[in-house]
Short mmCIF file of C-alpha atoms in Angstrom, two decimals:
data_model
loop_
_atom_site.label_atom_id
_atom_site.label_comp_id
_atom_site.label_asym_id
_atom_site.label_seq_id
_atom_site.Cartn_x
_atom_site.Cartn_y
_atom_site.Cartn_z
CA MET A 744 93.97 -192.51 94.16
CA MET A 745 94.37 -193.67 90.55
CA ARG A 746 94.03 -190.82 87.74
CA LEU A 747 90.56 -189.94 86.87
CA SER A 748 90.90 -191.06 83.39
CA ILE A 749 91.26 -194.64 84.26
CA LEU A 750 88.65 -194.65 86.91
CA ILE A 751 85.60 -192.74 85.37
CA THR A 752 85.03 -192.33 81.54
CA LEU A 753 81.95 -189.98 81.21
CA PHE A 754 80.28 -190.62 77.50
CA VAL A 755 78.03 -188.27 76.00
CA GLY A 756 75.54 -189.05 73.17
CA LEU A 757 76.23 -192.71 73.26
CA LEU A 758 72.84 -193.87 72.53
CA ALA A 759 73.49 -195.49 69.17
CA GLY A 760 76.43 -197.10 71.04
CA ALA A 761 74.33 -198.63 73.72
CA ALA A 762 72.28 -200.40 71.18
CA ARG A 763 75.36 -201.36 69.42
CA ALA A 764 76.99 -202.71 72.66
CA THR A 765 74.14 -205.06 73.14
CA ASP A 766 73.09 -206.28 69.88
CA ASP A 767 74.18 -210.21 70.70
CA ALA A 768 72.59 -209.99 74.32
CA SER A 769 68.92 -211.16 74.69
CA GLN A 770 68.94 -211.25 78.38
CA PHE A 771 71.45 -210.57 81.59
CA GLU A 772 73.21 -213.96 81.87
CA VAL A 773 73.94 -215.79 84.82
CA SER A 774 76.16 -218.75 85.48
CA TYR A 775 78.75 -220.43 87.62
CA TRP A 776 82.02 -222.25 87.53
CA LEU A 777 82.01 -226.01 88.13
CA GLY A 778 78.47 -227.73 87.20
CA PRO A 779 77.35 -231.16 88.65
CA PRO A 780 79.88 -234.08 88.14
CA GLU A 781 79.09 -236.86 85.89
CA LYS A 782 76.91 -239.00 88.39
CA PHE A 783 74.81 -236.04 89.18
CA THR A 784 74.10 -234.99 85.55
CA THR A 785 70.46 -235.71 85.86
CA LEU A 786 67.24 -233.78 84.95
CA GLU A 787 66.40 -232.99 88.51
CA ARG A 788 70.06 -231.64 88.99
CA TYR A 789 69.65 -229.28 85.93
CA ARG A 790 66.30 -228.11 87.13
CA GLU A 791 67.90 -227.21 90.32
CA ILE A 792 70.26 -225.15 88.25
CA LYS A 793 67.48 -223.34 86.53
CA ASP A 794 65.53 -222.93 89.72
CA ALA A 795 68.61 -220.97 91.09
CA GLY A 796 68.08 -218.33 88.58
CA PHE A 797 70.98 -219.71 86.14
CA THR A 798 70.74 -219.04 82.42
CA ILE A 799 73.94 -220.83 81.28
CA ALA A 800 75.16 -224.18 82.52
CA PHE A 801 79.02 -224.19 82.46
CA PRO A 802 81.11 -227.23 82.29
CA PRO A 803 81.77 -229.48 85.17
CA LEU A 804 85.35 -229.85 86.94
CA HIS A 805 86.68 -232.67 84.78
CA THR A 806 86.57 -232.43 80.90
CA PRO A 807 83.40 -234.20 79.87
CA SER A 808 83.11 -236.79 76.97
CA VAL A 809 81.21 -235.97 73.74
CA GLU A 810 78.81 -238.04 75.12
CA LEU A 811 78.44 -236.29 78.41
CA ASN A 812 78.43 -233.15 76.78
CA ARG A 813 75.48 -234.14 74.38
CA LYS A 814 73.78 -235.35 77.48
CA ILE A 815 74.26 -231.65 79.39
CA LEU A 816 73.01 -229.89 76.18
CA ASP A 817 69.90 -232.08 75.87
CA LEU A 818 69.20 -231.43 79.90
CA CYS A 819 69.71 -227.89 79.08
CA GLN A 820 67.16 -227.80 76.12
CA GLN A 821 64.54 -229.70 78.70
CA THR A 822 64.94 -227.13 81.39
CA GLY A 823 65.46 -223.79 79.33
CA LEU A 824 68.98 -223.33 80.07
CA LYS A 825 71.97 -222.83 77.50
CA ALA A 826 75.24 -224.55 77.87
CA MET A 827 78.73 -223.57 77.56
CA ILE A 828 80.52 -226.56 76.19
CA PHE A 829 84.20 -227.65 76.88
CA ASP A 830 85.73 -230.30 74.58
CA ALA A 831 89.04 -232.10 75.10
CA ARG A 832 89.75 -231.23 71.50
CA MET A 833 89.78 -227.45 72.26
CA VAL A 834 92.99 -225.73 70.98
CA THR A 835 94.56 -222.54 72.13
CA SER A 836 96.71 -222.13 69.03
CA LEU A 837 96.24 -222.93 65.31
CA ASP A 838 99.75 -223.73 64.96
CA ALA A 839 99.17 -227.63 64.96
CA PRO A 840 98.29 -228.98 61.67
CA ASP A 841 95.08 -230.83 63.03
CA ALA A 842 94.06 -227.85 65.03
CA ARG A 843 91.55 -226.53 62.44
CA ALA A 844 90.13 -230.17 62.09
CA LYS A 845 89.54 -230.31 65.92
CA LEU A 846 87.72 -227.11 66.00
CA ALA A 847 85.62 -228.34 63.05
CA GLY A 848 85.16 -231.51 64.71
CA ILE A 849 83.85 -229.69 68.03
CA VAL A 850 81.36 -227.47 66.03
CA LYS A 851 80.24 -230.45 64.00
CA ASP A 852 79.38 -232.30 67.32
CA TYR A 853 77.63 -229.39 69.00
CA GLY A 854 77.03 -226.52 66.71
CA ASP A 855 73.62 -227.43 65.57
CA HIS A 856 72.28 -227.94 69.17
CA PRO A 857 69.53 -225.46 70.17
CA ALA A 858 70.77 -225.39 73.59
CA LEU A 859 74.42 -224.59 72.89
CA TYR A 860 75.70 -221.07 74.04
CA GLY A 861 79.30 -221.23 73.05
CA TYR A 862 82.52 -223.01 73.31
CA PHE A 863 85.00 -222.68 76.48
CA ILE A 864 88.19 -222.00 75.10
CA VAL A 865 90.93 -221.30 78.01
CA ASP A 866 90.93 -219.74 81.57
CA GLU A 867 93.36 -216.99 82.59
CA PRO A 868 95.50 -216.77 79.68
CA SER A 869 98.80 -214.58 79.69
CA ALA A 870 98.99 -211.75 77.37
CA ASP A 871 101.54 -213.67 75.39
CA ALA A 872 98.63 -216.04 74.17
CA PHE A 873 96.54 -213.48 72.87
CA THR A 874 97.66 -213.24 69.21
CA LYS A 875 97.28 -217.19 69.03
CA LEU A 876 93.92 -217.15 70.87
CA ALA A 877 92.72 -214.45 68.35
CA GLU A 878 93.26 -216.73 65.49
CA VAL A 879 91.27 -219.45 67.34
CA VAL A 880 88.52 -217.28 68.42
CA ALA A 881 88.08 -215.82 64.70
CA TYR A 882 88.11 -219.37 63.12
CA LEU A 883 85.50 -220.51 65.41
CA LYS A 884 83.65 -217.21 64.31
CA GLU A 885 84.09 -218.42 60.68
CA ILE A 886 82.98 -222.05 61.14
CA ASP A 887 80.13 -221.19 63.67
CA ALA A 888 79.07 -217.66 63.38
CA LYS A 889 76.27 -218.03 66.02
CA HIS A 890 78.50 -219.36 69.20
CA ALA A 891 81.08 -217.74 70.27
CA GLY A 892 84.50 -219.08 71.93
CA TYR A 893 84.79 -218.08 75.50
CA ILE A 894 87.84 -216.97 77.39
CA ASN A 895 88.14 -215.72 81.02
CA LEU A 896 90.77 -213.52 82.21
CA PHE A 897 93.03 -213.21 85.26
CA PRO A 898 91.97 -210.39 87.98
CA SER A 899 94.03 -207.33 88.59
CA TYR A 900 95.94 -208.96 91.68
CA ALA A 901 97.57 -211.36 89.33
CA ALA A 902 101.27 -211.13 88.97
CA PRO A 903 102.22 -208.67 86.14
CA GLY A 904 104.99 -210.65 84.48
CA GLN A 905 104.62 -214.46 84.89
CA GLN A 906 100.69 -214.42 84.97
CA LEU A 907 99.48 -211.26 83.24
CA GLY A 908 102.32 -211.03 80.59
CA ALA A 909 101.89 -207.27 80.56
CA ALA A 910 103.17 -204.57 82.89
CA THR A 911 99.63 -203.63 84.46
CA PHE A 912 96.29 -205.03 84.42
CA GLU A 913 94.91 -202.11 82.22
CA GLU A 914 97.46 -203.06 79.61
CA TYR A 915 96.47 -206.69 79.70
CA VAL A 916 92.76 -205.97 79.22
CA THR A 917 93.42 -203.47 76.82
CA ARG A 918 95.57 -205.55 74.67
CA TYR A 919 93.17 -208.75 75.15
CA VAL A 920 90.29 -206.83 73.62
CA GLU A 921 92.16 -204.92 70.86
CA THR A 922 93.96 -208.50 69.96
CA VAL A 923 91.23 -211.08 70.41
CA ARG A 924 88.07 -208.99 69.82
CA PRO A 925 85.94 -211.21 71.96
CA ARG A 926 82.18 -211.31 72.01
CA VAL A 927 82.39 -210.78 75.98
CA ILE A 928 84.97 -209.69 78.34
CA SER A 929 84.99 -212.02 81.14
CA TYR A 930 87.16 -212.01 84.13
CA ASP A 931 87.23 -213.16 87.85
CA HIS A 932 88.05 -211.28 91.09
CA TYR A 933 87.78 -212.54 94.57
CA PRO A 934 87.66 -209.89 96.96
CA PHE A 935 87.29 -211.36 100.43
CA VAL A 936 90.10 -212.85 102.25
CA VAL A 937 90.47 -213.78 105.94
CA GLY A 938 90.43 -210.58 107.90
CA SER A 939 90.48 -208.01 105.08
CA ASP A 940 88.86 -207.21 101.78
CA ARG A 941 91.16 -206.58 98.65
CA ALA A 942 91.80 -202.74 98.00
CA ASP A 943 91.79 -203.12 94.20
CA TYR A 944 88.21 -204.65 93.54
CA ALA A 945 86.61 -201.38 92.59
CA GLN A 946 89.67 -200.52 90.30
CA ASN A 947 89.40 -203.90 88.51
CA LEU A 948 85.81 -203.02 87.85
CA ALA A 949 86.72 -199.46 86.49
CA ILE A 950 89.36 -200.79 84.16
CA VAL A 951 87.16 -203.63 82.49
CA ARG A 952 84.14 -201.34 82.62
CA ASN A 953 86.34 -198.50 80.52
CA ALA A 954 87.50 -201.33 78.25
CA SER A 955 84.31 -202.49 77.61
CA LEU A 956 82.78 -199.23 76.76
CA ARG A 957 85.59 -198.24 74.28
CA ALA A 958 85.32 -201.38 72.42
CA LYS A 959 81.41 -202.06 72.58
CA ILE A 960 81.77 -205.33 74.12
CA PRO A 961 79.78 -206.17 77.09
CA PHE A 962 81.56 -207.72 80.39
CA TRP A 963 80.97 -210.15 82.80
CA GLN A 964 82.17 -210.78 86.33
CA ILE A 965 83.04 -214.12 88.17
CA ALA A 966 82.00 -213.69 91.72
CA GLN A 967 83.48 -215.34 95.00
CA ILE A 968 81.22 -218.11 96.84
CA VAL A 969 83.58 -220.88 97.94
CA GLN A 970 85.84 -220.70 101.36
CA HIS A 971 89.24 -221.85 100.39
CA LEU A 972 92.97 -221.01 100.27
CA ASP A 973 92.90 -217.55 102.30
CA TYR A 974 89.31 -216.56 100.97
CA ARG A 975 87.00 -216.55 103.88
CA HIS A 976 83.38 -217.89 104.59
CA LEU A 977 81.02 -215.28 103.11
CA THR A 978 77.79 -213.88 104.39
CA ALA A 979 74.51 -212.98 102.30
CA GLY A 980 75.71 -209.18 102.42
CA GLU A 981 79.00 -210.01 101.06
CA LEU A 982 77.72 -212.17 98.09
CA ARG A 983 74.83 -209.60 97.24
CA PHE A 984 77.49 -206.75 97.21
CA GLN A 985 79.46 -208.47 94.50
CA ALA A 986 76.64 -208.78 92.25
CA MET A 987 75.27 -205.31 92.66
CA GLN A 988 78.66 -203.68 92.27
CA THR A 989 79.06 -205.40 89.13
CA LEU A 990 75.55 -203.97 87.80
CA ALA A 991 76.56 -200.52 89.07
CA PHE A 992 79.70 -200.46 86.95
CA GLY A 993 77.76 -201.68 83.86
CA GLY A 994 78.25 -205.67 83.75
CA LYS A 995 76.05 -207.23 81.57
CA GLY A 996 76.41 -210.88 83.18
CA LEU A 997 77.42 -212.40 86.37
CA LEU A 998 79.09 -215.92 87.33
CA TRP A 999 79.79 -217.44 90.66
CA TYR A 1000 82.66 -219.65 91.69
CA THR A 1001 81.58 -222.21 92.26
CA TYR A 1002 78.04 -223.82 91.85
CA TRP A 1003 79.29 -227.56 92.68
CA TYR A 1004 81.92 -228.44 95.36
CA PRO A 1005 85.37 -228.20 93.47
CA GLY A 1006 87.09 -231.49 93.76
CA GLU A 1007 87.31 -234.11 96.12
CA PRO A 1008 86.64 -233.63 99.83
CA ASN A 1009 88.77 -231.43 101.65
CA ALA A 1010 88.62 -229.84 105.01
CA THR A 1011 89.90 -226.48 103.83
CA ILE A 1012 87.18 -225.99 101.04
CA LYS A 1013 83.62 -225.18 102.17
CA HIS A 1014 80.36 -223.50 101.11
CA ALA A 1015 80.08 -224.05 97.33
CA MET A 1016 76.23 -223.82 96.50
CA ILE A 1017 75.92 -227.51 96.29
CA ASN A 1018 78.22 -229.70 98.72
CA TYR A 1019 80.18 -232.71 97.36
CA ASP A 1020 77.45 -235.13 98.24
CA GLY A 1021 74.94 -233.09 96.43
CA SER A 1022 73.21 -231.45 99.71
CA HIS A 1023 72.28 -227.74 99.60
CA ASP A 1024 74.64 -225.30 101.14
CA PRO A 1025 72.91 -222.33 102.64
CA HIS A 1026 74.62 -220.46 99.98
CA TYR A 1027 72.11 -222.25 97.43
CA GLU A 1028 69.30 -219.97 98.71
CA MET A 1029 71.32 -216.79 99.12
CA ILE A 1030 72.51 -216.97 95.60
CA LYS A 1031 68.97 -217.94 94.26
CA SER A 1032 67.54 -214.61 95.80
CA ILE A 1033 70.78 -212.53 94.64
CA ASN A 1034 70.30 -214.06 90.91
CA ALA A 1035 66.64 -213.08 90.92
CA ASP A 1036 67.31 -209.63 91.81
CA ALA A 1037 70.40 -209.15 89.66
CA LYS A 1038 68.18 -210.77 86.48
CA ALA A 1039 65.64 -208.36 87.11
CA ILE A 1040 67.87 -205.32 87.43
CA GLY A 1041 70.02 -206.58 84.50
CA ALA A 1042 67.23 -206.70 82.31
CA GLU A 1043 66.32 -203.27 82.89
CA LEU A 1044 69.94 -202.12 82.12
CA LEU A 1045 70.67 -204.48 79.30
CA ARG A 1046 69.91 -201.90 76.68
CA ALA A 1047 71.48 -199.01 78.64
CA GLU A 1048 75.04 -197.96 78.49
CA SER A 1049 76.99 -196.88 81.42
CA TRP A 1050 77.58 -193.05 81.67
CA ALA A 1051 79.56 -192.80 85.03
CA ALA A 1052 80.38 -194.94 88.00
CA TYR A 1053 81.29 -193.01 91.11
CA HIS A 1054 81.41 -193.34 94.91
CA LEU A 1055 79.73 -191.50 97.87
CA GLY A 1056 80.61 -191.38 101.63
CA ASP A 1057 83.75 -192.60 103.45
CA GLY A 1058 86.72 -194.36 101.28
CA ALA A 1059 85.34 -192.70 97.90
CA GLU A 1060 87.90 -193.71 95.07
CA PHE A 1061 85.94 -192.56 92.21
CA GLN A 1062 84.31 -189.02 92.42
CA LEU A 1063 82.63 -187.00 89.51
CA PRO A 1064 84.68 -183.96 88.36
CA PRO A 1065 83.21 -180.69 89.92
CA GLU A 1066 81.82 -179.54 86.53
CA VAL A 1067 79.91 -182.64 86.01
CA LYS A 1068 76.48 -183.17 87.39
CA SER A 1069 74.83 -186.30 87.96
CA PRO A 1070 71.32 -186.54 87.14
CA VAL A 1071 70.36 -188.13 90.54
CA GLN A 1072 71.37 -186.35 93.78
CA ILE A 1073 71.96 -188.70 96.65
CA GLU A 1074 72.49 -188.12 100.64
CA THR A 1075 73.54 -190.93 102.72
CA ASN A 1076 74.86 -192.01 106.14
CA GLY A 1077 76.66 -194.61 104.30
CA ARG A 1078 79.08 -195.76 101.50
CA LEU A 1079 77.52 -196.07 98.12
CA THR A 1080 78.42 -196.84 94.42
CA VAL A 1081 76.04 -194.71 91.83
CA GLY A 1082 76.08 -196.26 88.43
CA VAL A 1083 74.16 -193.87 86.15
CA PHE A 1084 73.05 -195.24 82.55
CA HIS A 1085 71.79 -193.84 79.59
CA HIS A 1086 68.94 -196.18 78.13
CA ALA A 1087 68.55 -196.64 74.44
CA ASP A 1088 64.95 -195.54 74.53
CA GLY A 1089 66.20 -192.05 76.22
CA ARG A 1090 65.69 -192.76 79.83
CA LYS A 1091 68.29 -192.12 82.33
CA LEU A 1092 68.76 -194.83 85.06
CA ALA A 1093 70.73 -194.80 88.38
CA LEU A 1094 71.57 -197.76 90.35
CA VAL A 1095 72.64 -196.86 93.90
CA ALA A 1096 74.43 -199.86 95.40
CA ASN A 1097 75.37 -200.17 99.06
CA ARG A 1098 79.47 -200.61 99.31
CA ASP A 1099 79.15 -201.59 102.85
CA HIS A 1100 78.65 -205.52 102.96
CA HIS A 1101 77.88 -205.50 106.88
CA GLN A 1102 75.95 -202.34 107.59
CA PRO A 1103 72.85 -201.03 105.94
CA ALA A 1104 72.61 -197.49 104.49
CA ILE A 1105 70.02 -194.96 104.26
CA VAL A 1106 69.54 -193.11 100.91
CA SER A 1107 67.83 -190.00 100.25
CA ALA A 1108 67.44 -189.25 96.66
CA ARG A 1109 66.57 -186.44 94.53
CA GLY A 1110 65.90 -185.90 90.68
CA ILE A 1111 64.06 -189.23 90.38
CA ASP A 1112 60.43 -190.21 89.41
CA ALA A 1113 60.30 -193.92 90.02
CA THR A 1114 61.86 -196.87 91.62
CA PHE A 1115 62.24 -200.39 90.23
CA ASP A 1116 61.00 -203.45 91.96
CA PRO A 1117 62.72 -206.47 91.21
CA ALA A 1118 60.34 -208.82 93.00
CA VAL A 1119 57.81 -207.91 90.17
CA ARG A 1120 59.98 -206.24 87.54
CA GLN A 1121 57.74 -203.12 87.59
CA TRP A 1122 58.30 -199.53 88.26
CA THR A 1123 56.38 -197.49 90.73
CA PRO A 1124 56.24 -193.59 90.67
CA ALA A 1125 58.15 -191.81 93.37
CA THR A 1126 58.01 -188.57 94.76
CA SER A 1127 61.43 -186.83 95.52
CA PRO A 1128 63.09 -186.70 97.54
CA LEU A 1129 62.73 -190.54 98.44
CA ALA A 1130 64.13 -192.26 101.64
CA VAL A 1131 65.34 -195.81 100.87
CA ASP A 1132 66.72 -198.23 103.22
CA LEU A 1133 69.65 -200.35 101.86
CA ALA A 1134 70.55 -203.80 103.27
CA PRO A 1135 74.07 -204.57 103.48
CA GLY A 1136 75.50 -204.94 99.80
CA ALA A 1137 72.13 -204.28 98.41
CA ALA A 1138 70.92 -201.68 95.59
CA VAL A 1139 67.80 -199.84 94.47
CA LEU A 1140 67.27 -198.74 90.72
CA PHE A 1141 65.85 -195.34 90.02
CA ARG A 1142 64.46 -193.63 86.98
CA CYS A 1143 65.83 -190.04 86.75
CA SER A 1144 63.24 -187.24 86.18
CA SER A 1145 65.55 -185.45 84.18
CA PRO A 1146 65.59 -186.21 80.46
#
């Protein structure tokens, strides 16, 4: 077990901090890696993205031209989406004489489009690159304060030296936040390999959560869909597990890898949401359902700050200190993550998520007075104790009765 200070940070009196941490966020964001390729960049396909519950369209696999980016922006505007744009002129350093001119050209071409969300800078940089990336992020803020630069980080299982450029993952994330000061902390972690689950999944979430709270910067996680390399074919429970664990640890956004089939046909790559030929994989409907629930729960938690994230049941990595009492008391036959939140309006909320992605769990909750129904986005009064059945990987949001 890691030392408690890394796993759980208990914050007292952070209601003002909760509001500060979400000033830039108007909704729980849901996106994906790899959008439709150019020949599928049509109104029908972007309606399909919207119908699956996404809020931001990310770039396709191959770097788009300016013309294609503008087409994507127009389609997003028509369908009520925002777009994260990647442009071949993007730089990762201001050292080159024309670096600022390239960034200015990108902002000139897209900055006034109503569907623009932000500018994709780079994926998975080493800590050695953070200082120069900070200059790029700062310059983009200077010339376009409304649209931030986006960077995605390595997961905790990346190699400390050649990939992270830091001795530990915690150091890597801390240096990133302190140096770059991004608008959002984004990282990917794919926990499901053939024959086992990665042991550091929750540890990764805990480290990013704590960094997010310290810096008052929201975090997003990129979750696994595609069967590739040694990553296995995923069930609906495994997909839902990733979304609900992210929410329980206080995530403010969720992305999926991948929406469209990644690359040319390859027998070892399967089960993106959309297949190479444009047909739906069964994962499309699974993710559509999960996105709907994640957006509804995420909207309730958007102006709330994580107070604690802890485990119950077998294999509990993170536990509350004996002297700390949770506002919700849970009895269960399963393995759970409990995320407790202080809302900016004074409420205390608890998201109870099943850590078992294959077996259901029975939850008996005390200290609650309402449950949230994500299907209709409404609270229903509840009498404590309340018994709830949780499907594999699923979660339930409670309102705590104590002030």
